[in-house]
Short mmCIF file of C-alpha atoms and ligand atoms in Angstrom, two decimals:
data_model
loop_
_atom_site.label_atom_id
_atom_site.label_comp_id
_atom_site.label_asym_id
_atom_site.label_seq_id
_atom_site.Cartn_x
_atom_site.Cartn_y
_atom_site.Cartn_z
CA UNK A 1 0.00 0.00 0.00
CA UNK A 2 1.20 3.48 -0.87
CA UNK A 3 1.88 5.83 2.05
CA UNK A 4 1.66 9.04 0.05
CA UNK A 5 -1.94 10.24 0.14
CA UNK A 6 -3.08 7.78 2.82
CA UNK A 7 -5.40 8.71 5.69
CA UNK A 8 -3.98 7.07 8.81
CA UNK A 9 -5.00 6.60 12.42
CA UNK A 10 -2.16 5.96 14.87
CA UNK A 11 -2.88 5.05 18.50
CA UNK A 12 -0.41 6.03 21.21
CA UNK A 13 0.81 8.86 18.99
CA UNK A 14 2.13 11.10 21.78
CA UNK A 15 5.41 9.29 22.45
CA UNK A 16 7.70 6.38 21.65
CA UNK A 17 7.12 4.47 18.43
CA UNK A 18 3.72 6.12 17.85
CA UNK A 19 5.18 9.63 17.85
CA UNK A 20 7.85 8.48 15.40
CA UNK A 21 5.21 6.94 13.12
CA UNK A 22 3.14 10.12 13.17
CA UNK A 23 6.13 12.23 12.15
CA UNK A 24 7.25 9.85 9.41
CA UNK A 25 3.77 9.43 7.92
CA UNK A 26 3.57 13.21 7.53
CA UNK A 27 7.06 13.32 6.03
CA UNK A 28 6.10 10.60 3.54
CA UNK A 29 3.06 12.54 2.31
CA UNK A 30 0.08 11.18 4.26
CA UNK A 31 -3.01 13.24 3.42
CA UNK A 32 -4.25 13.21 7.02
CA UNK A 33 -3.19 11.51 10.27
CA UNK A 34 -5.60 11.02 13.14
CA UNK A 35 -3.30 11.06 16.18
CA UNK A 36 -4.80 8.98 18.98
CA UNK A 37 -3.78 10.23 22.43
CA UNK A 38 -5.23 9.61 25.87
CA UNK A 39 -4.95 13.28 26.76
CA UNK A 40 -4.95 15.99 24.15
CA UNK A 41 -2.13 18.49 24.47
CA UNK A 42 0.81 16.13 24.35
CA UNK A 43 1.32 16.56 20.61
CA UNK A 44 3.69 19.02 18.99
CA UNK A 45 1.17 21.13 17.08
CA UNK A 46 1.67 22.75 13.74
CA UNK A 47 0.91 20.45 10.84
CA UNK A 48 -2.67 21.01 9.66
CA UNK A 49 -2.89 17.39 8.48
CA UNK A 50 -2.79 16.14 12.10
CA UNK A 51 -6.17 15.58 13.75
CA UNK A 52 -5.70 14.91 17.48
CA UNK A 53 -8.22 12.41 18.83
CA UNK A 54 -8.70 11.77 22.53
CA UNK A 55 -8.97 8.01 22.83
CA UNK A 56 -8.34 5.32 25.40
CA UNK A 57 -8.55 2.13 23.36
CA UNK A 58 -10.14 0.25 26.27
CA UNK A 59 -13.07 2.70 26.23
CA UNK A 60 -15.54 1.37 23.66
CA UNK A 61 -17.55 4.60 23.62
CA UNK A 62 -14.46 6.67 22.75
CA UNK A 63 -13.34 4.14 20.16
CA UNK A 64 -16.77 4.10 18.50
CA UNK A 65 -16.88 7.91 18.41
CA UNK A 66 -13.37 8.08 16.92
CA UNK A 67 -14.33 5.61 14.19
CA UNK A 68 -17.49 7.50 13.28
CA UNK A 69 -15.38 10.65 12.83
CA UNK A 70 -12.75 8.93 10.68
CA UNK A 71 -14.72 7.35 7.85
CA UNK A 72 -12.07 8.41 5.31
CA UNK A 73 -9.49 6.09 6.91
CA UNK A 74 -7.24 3.91 4.75
CA UNK A 75 -4.57 2.87 7.29
CA UNK A 76 -5.02 1.90 10.95
CA UNK A 77 -1.86 1.48 13.05
CA UNK A 78 -2.65 -0.14 16.38
CA UNK A 79 0.46 0.96 18.21
CA UNK A 80 -0.77 1.65 21.77
CA UNK A 81 0.46 -0.96 24.21
CA UNK A 82 1.14 -1.69 27.86
CA UNK A 83 3.94 -3.66 29.50
CA UNK A 84 3.86 -4.00 33.30
CA UNK A 85 6.92 -6.32 33.29
CA UNK A 86 5.42 -9.08 35.40
CA UNK A 87 5.72 -12.85 35.51
CA UNK A 88 2.48 -14.83 35.68
CA UNK A 89 2.50 -16.46 39.11
CA UNK A 90 4.72 -14.67 41.65
CA UNK A 91 3.71 -11.14 40.73
CA UNK A 92 3.97 -7.94 42.72
CA UNK A 93 1.22 -6.40 40.58
CA UNK A 94 -1.85 -8.59 40.74
CA UNK A 95 -3.74 -6.43 38.20
CA UNK A 96 -1.00 -6.47 35.57
CA UNK A 97 -2.22 -9.45 33.55
CA UNK A 98 -5.75 -8.06 33.30
CA UNK A 99 -4.55 -4.53 32.44
CA UNK A 100 -2.22 -5.82 29.71
CA UNK A 101 -4.98 -8.00 28.28
CA UNK A 102 -7.39 -5.02 28.33
CA UNK A 103 -5.01 -2.80 26.36
CA UNK A 104 -2.99 -5.18 24.18
CA UNK A 105 -5.77 -7.61 23.31
CA UNK A 106 -9.22 -6.12 23.95
CA UNK A 107 -8.18 -2.54 23.16
CA UNK A 108 -6.69 -3.58 19.83
CA UNK A 109 -9.78 -5.68 19.11
CA UNK A 110 -12.05 -2.70 19.93
CA UNK A 111 -10.16 -0.62 17.38
CA UNK A 112 -10.30 -3.29 14.69
CA UNK A 113 -14.02 -3.87 15.12
CA UNK A 114 -14.84 -0.16 15.07
CA UNK A 115 -12.64 0.84 12.12
CA UNK A 116 -13.13 -2.21 9.87
CA UNK A 117 -16.34 -0.92 8.24
CA UNK A 118 -14.57 2.20 6.92
CA UNK A 119 -11.60 0.15 5.75
CA UNK A 120 -13.92 -2.28 3.97
CA UNK A 121 -15.44 0.64 2.11
CA UNK A 122 -12.19 2.45 1.31
CA UNK A 123 -9.74 -0.46 1.06
CA UNK A 124 -6.43 -0.20 2.91
CA UNK A 125 -4.51 -1.83 5.71
CA UNK A 126 -4.23 -2.46 9.42
CA UNK A 127 -0.86 -2.81 11.14
CA UNK A 128 -0.86 -4.28 14.63
CA UNK A 129 2.31 -3.58 16.60
CA UNK A 130 2.71 -6.75 18.64
CA UNK A 131 6.01 -8.08 20.04
CA UNK A 132 8.37 -10.99 19.55
CA UNK A 133 7.04 -11.91 23.01
CA UNK A 134 3.83 -12.92 21.23
CA UNK A 135 5.80 -15.99 20.12
CA UNK A 136 7.77 -16.79 23.31
CA UNK A 137 7.41 -15.96 27.00
CA UNK A 138 10.28 -14.12 28.59
CA UNK A 139 9.69 -15.20 32.22
CA UNK A 140 10.00 -11.66 33.64
CA UNK A 141 7.39 -10.38 31.16
CA UNK A 142 5.30 -13.50 30.74
CA UNK A 143 1.98 -11.78 31.40
CA UNK A 144 2.72 -9.28 28.60
CA UNK A 145 3.61 -12.25 26.36
CA UNK A 146 0.22 -13.83 26.97
CA UNK A 147 -1.62 -10.65 25.94
CA UNK A 148 0.48 -10.18 22.81
CA UNK A 149 0.06 -13.86 21.90
CA UNK A 150 -3.72 -13.43 22.15
CA UNK A 151 -3.46 -10.36 19.93
CA UNK A 152 -1.37 -12.29 17.39
CA UNK A 153 -4.02 -15.01 17.05
CA UNK A 154 -6.78 -12.39 16.88
CA UNK A 155 -4.84 -10.60 14.12
CA UNK A 156 -4.67 -13.84 12.11
CA UNK A 157 -8.43 -14.25 12.42
CA UNK A 158 -9.08 -10.66 11.36
CA UNK A 159 -6.71 -11.07 8.38
CA UNK A 160 -8.86 -13.90 7.06
CA UNK A 161 -12.08 -11.95 7.64
CA UNK A 162 -10.83 -8.82 5.91
CA UNK A 163 -8.96 -10.39 2.98
CA UNK A 164 -12.06 -10.54 0.75
CA UNK A 165 -12.59 -6.80 1.34
CA UNK A 166 -9.19 -5.60 0.00
CA UNK A 167 -7.96 -4.87 3.53
CA UNK A 168 -4.51 -6.16 4.39
CA UNK A 169 -3.76 -7.00 8.03
CA UNK A 170 -0.11 -7.03 9.08
CA UNK A 171 1.44 -8.17 12.36
CA UNK A 172 4.73 -6.52 13.31
CA UNK A 173 6.69 -8.34 16.01
CA UNK A 174 9.56 -6.16 17.26
CA UNK A 175 12.37 -6.97 19.63
CA UNK A 176 13.32 -4.26 22.17
CA UNK A 177 12.89 -0.71 20.86
CA UNK A 178 14.59 2.24 22.50
CA UNK A 179 11.54 3.84 24.16
CA UNK A 180 10.25 4.43 27.66
CA UNK A 181 8.64 0.99 27.64
CA UNK A 182 12.01 -0.75 27.48
CA UNK A 183 13.98 1.67 29.66
CA UNK A 184 15.08 -1.19 31.97
CA UNK A 185 15.94 -3.58 29.13
CA UNK A 186 19.69 -3.77 28.46
CA UNK A 187 20.96 -2.88 24.95
CA UNK A 188 20.96 -3.57 22.08
CA UNK A 189 17.66 -1.83 21.34
CA UNK A 190 16.26 -0.79 17.99
CA UNK A 191 16.43 3.01 17.55
CA UNK A 192 12.93 4.50 17.14
CA UNK A 193 13.74 5.88 13.67
CA UNK A 194 14.77 2.39 12.51
CA UNK A 195 11.64 0.84 14.03
CA UNK A 196 9.45 3.39 12.25
CA UNK A 197 11.10 2.60 8.90
CA UNK A 198 10.59 -1.12 9.51
CA UNK A 199 6.86 -0.64 10.18
CA UNK A 200 6.37 1.39 7.01
CA UNK A 201 8.50 -1.05 5.01
CA UNK A 202 6.13 -3.82 6.16
CA UNK A 203 3.30 -1.88 4.57
CA UNK A 204 5.16 -1.71 1.28
CA UNK A 205 6.39 -5.31 1.45
CA UNK A 206 4.55 -8.59 0.99
CA UNK A 207 4.94 -10.36 4.34
CA UNK A 208 1.93 -10.33 6.66
CA UNK A 209 4.00 -11.28 9.73
CA UNK A 210 7.13 -9.17 10.10
CA UNK A 211 9.92 -9.75 12.63
CA UNK A 212 11.62 -6.48 13.48
CA UNK A 213 15.27 -6.38 14.53
CA UNK A 214 17.99 -9.01 14.94
CA UNK A 215 16.68 -10.40 18.24
CA UNK A 216 13.16 -11.00 16.91
CA UNK A 217 14.51 -12.59 13.76
CA UNK A 218 16.84 -14.89 15.74
CA UNK A 219 13.96 -15.99 17.98
CA UNK A 220 11.75 -16.70 14.97
CA UNK A 221 14.53 -18.82 13.42
CA UNK A 222 15.15 -20.54 16.77
CA UNK A 223 11.47 -21.45 17.07
CA UNK A 224 11.46 -22.91 13.57
CA UNK A 225 14.73 -24.83 14.06
CA UNK A 226 14.56 -26.14 17.66
CA UNK A 227 11.73 -24.82 19.78
CA UNK A 228 12.76 -26.68 22.93
CA UNK A 229 16.38 -25.47 22.82
CA UNK A 230 15.19 -21.88 22.39
CA UNK A 231 12.80 -22.16 25.35
CA UNK A 232 15.59 -23.57 27.52
CA UNK A 233 17.79 -20.59 26.61
CA UNK A 234 15.03 -18.07 27.42
CA UNK A 235 14.51 -19.63 30.86
CA UNK A 236 18.00 -18.48 31.81
CA UNK A 237 17.32 -14.81 30.98
N1 NAP B 301 9.60 -0.68 23.44
C1 NAP B 301 9.79 -1.95 23.18
O1 NAP B 301 10.82 -2.52 23.52
C2 NAP B 301 8.75 -2.73 22.43
C3 NAP B 301 9.07 -4.02 22.00
C4 NAP B 301 8.11 -4.76 21.33
C5 NAP B 301 6.88 -4.22 21.08
N2 NAP B 301 6.59 -2.95 21.49
C6 NAP B 301 5.25 -2.42 21.22
O2 NAP B 301 5.36 -1.21 20.50
C7 NAP B 301 4.21 -0.41 20.76
C8 NAP B 301 4.67 1.00 21.12
O3 NAP B 301 5.35 0.95 22.36
P1 NAP B 301 6.45 2.02 22.80
O4 NAP B 301 7.71 1.30 22.88
O5 NAP B 301 6.35 3.24 21.95
O6 NAP B 301 5.94 2.28 24.28
P2 NAP B 301 5.67 3.58 25.14
O7 NAP B 301 6.71 4.60 24.87
O8 NAP B 301 5.45 3.07 26.52
O9 NAP B 301 4.30 4.14 24.54
C9 NAP B 301 3.09 3.45 24.73
C10 NAP B 301 1.99 4.25 24.08
O10 NAP B 301 0.76 3.53 24.23
C11 NAP B 301 -0.22 4.42 24.77
N3 NAP B 301 -1.24 3.71 25.53
C12 NAP B 301 -1.07 2.86 26.59
N4 NAP B 301 -2.27 2.43 27.04
C13 NAP B 301 -3.21 3.02 26.24
C14 NAP B 301 -4.62 2.98 26.21
N5 NAP B 301 -5.34 2.26 27.07
N6 NAP B 301 -5.26 3.70 25.26
C15 NAP B 301 -4.57 4.44 24.35
N7 NAP B 301 -3.23 4.55 24.36
C16 NAP B 301 -2.56 3.84 25.30
C17 NAP B 301 0.58 5.36 25.66
O11 NAP B 301 -0.18 6.51 25.94
P3 NAP B 301 0.15 7.47 27.24
O12 NAP B 301 1.26 8.39 26.79
O13 NAP B 301 -1.14 8.16 27.48
O14 NAP B 301 0.58 6.55 28.35
C18 NAP B 301 1.79 5.62 24.75
O15 NAP B 301 1.47 6.56 23.77
C19 NAP B 301 3.44 -1.13 21.88
O16 NAP B 301 2.38 -1.85 21.35
C20 NAP B 301 4.49 -2.05 22.46
O17 NAP B 301 3.92 -3.18 23.11
C21 NAP B 301 7.50 -2.20 22.16
#
């Protein structure tokens, strides 16, 4: 899909990867970008093509309103995400698993349900920013992994449902990106600018499941070659 002239909606557009995507979409000639933020005011203003939209993706009412005001959409980037860095059993944050599932799975699903009708009419694409931890559980972040794994399966289902309507659905599975979310993760981390380019390259490429960065690609190869050996290695991290 061509980026020039597209009408995009990016969630979590105020910082991290989302802010980078917003900037790059404008640079690449997007006609309009709806910038989803939980609180208006966090965006650098200026470009008249940016339409700030107050939206918490777990709030169905807000999501429905946003979709009814964005019927010209051709590209949805579900970027908003939550990582509470918790294991699954011995947690110090008993609500983490539910909160991550609400944002990463149900929030993304809310967006896809609400915006699919416009995309079916206009044609276009959805990109879901998932994580390599959708494919493996890093013990210290296993509850995040579960929510991203659920979102990966949901994305596969939506891809099949939307294929007959000329709507492409892409999963992007990054390794660590250099944002606030991974501030406690040791390097190497993918610079935001590189991550942004990889997301937009996915849109122009042909793969529907894209592994971003060396770590994600190594894990994907490890899973294909010897799943058990890879899991044993991850247990030591
Ligand atoms: N950073 C990494 O290492 C890494 C690795 C793999 C995948 N990812 C994925 O990449 C995506 C972007 O993450 P990031 O690294 O840019 O993280 P980030 O800097 O922590 O930004 C997260 C963004 O999501 C928004 N958000 C969180 N909950 C939301 C909700 N309920 N409704 C709407 N927006 C919400 C945040 O809004 P507020 O500003 O209002 O909090 C913020 O804009 C996420 O899906 C993440 O899981 C990141």
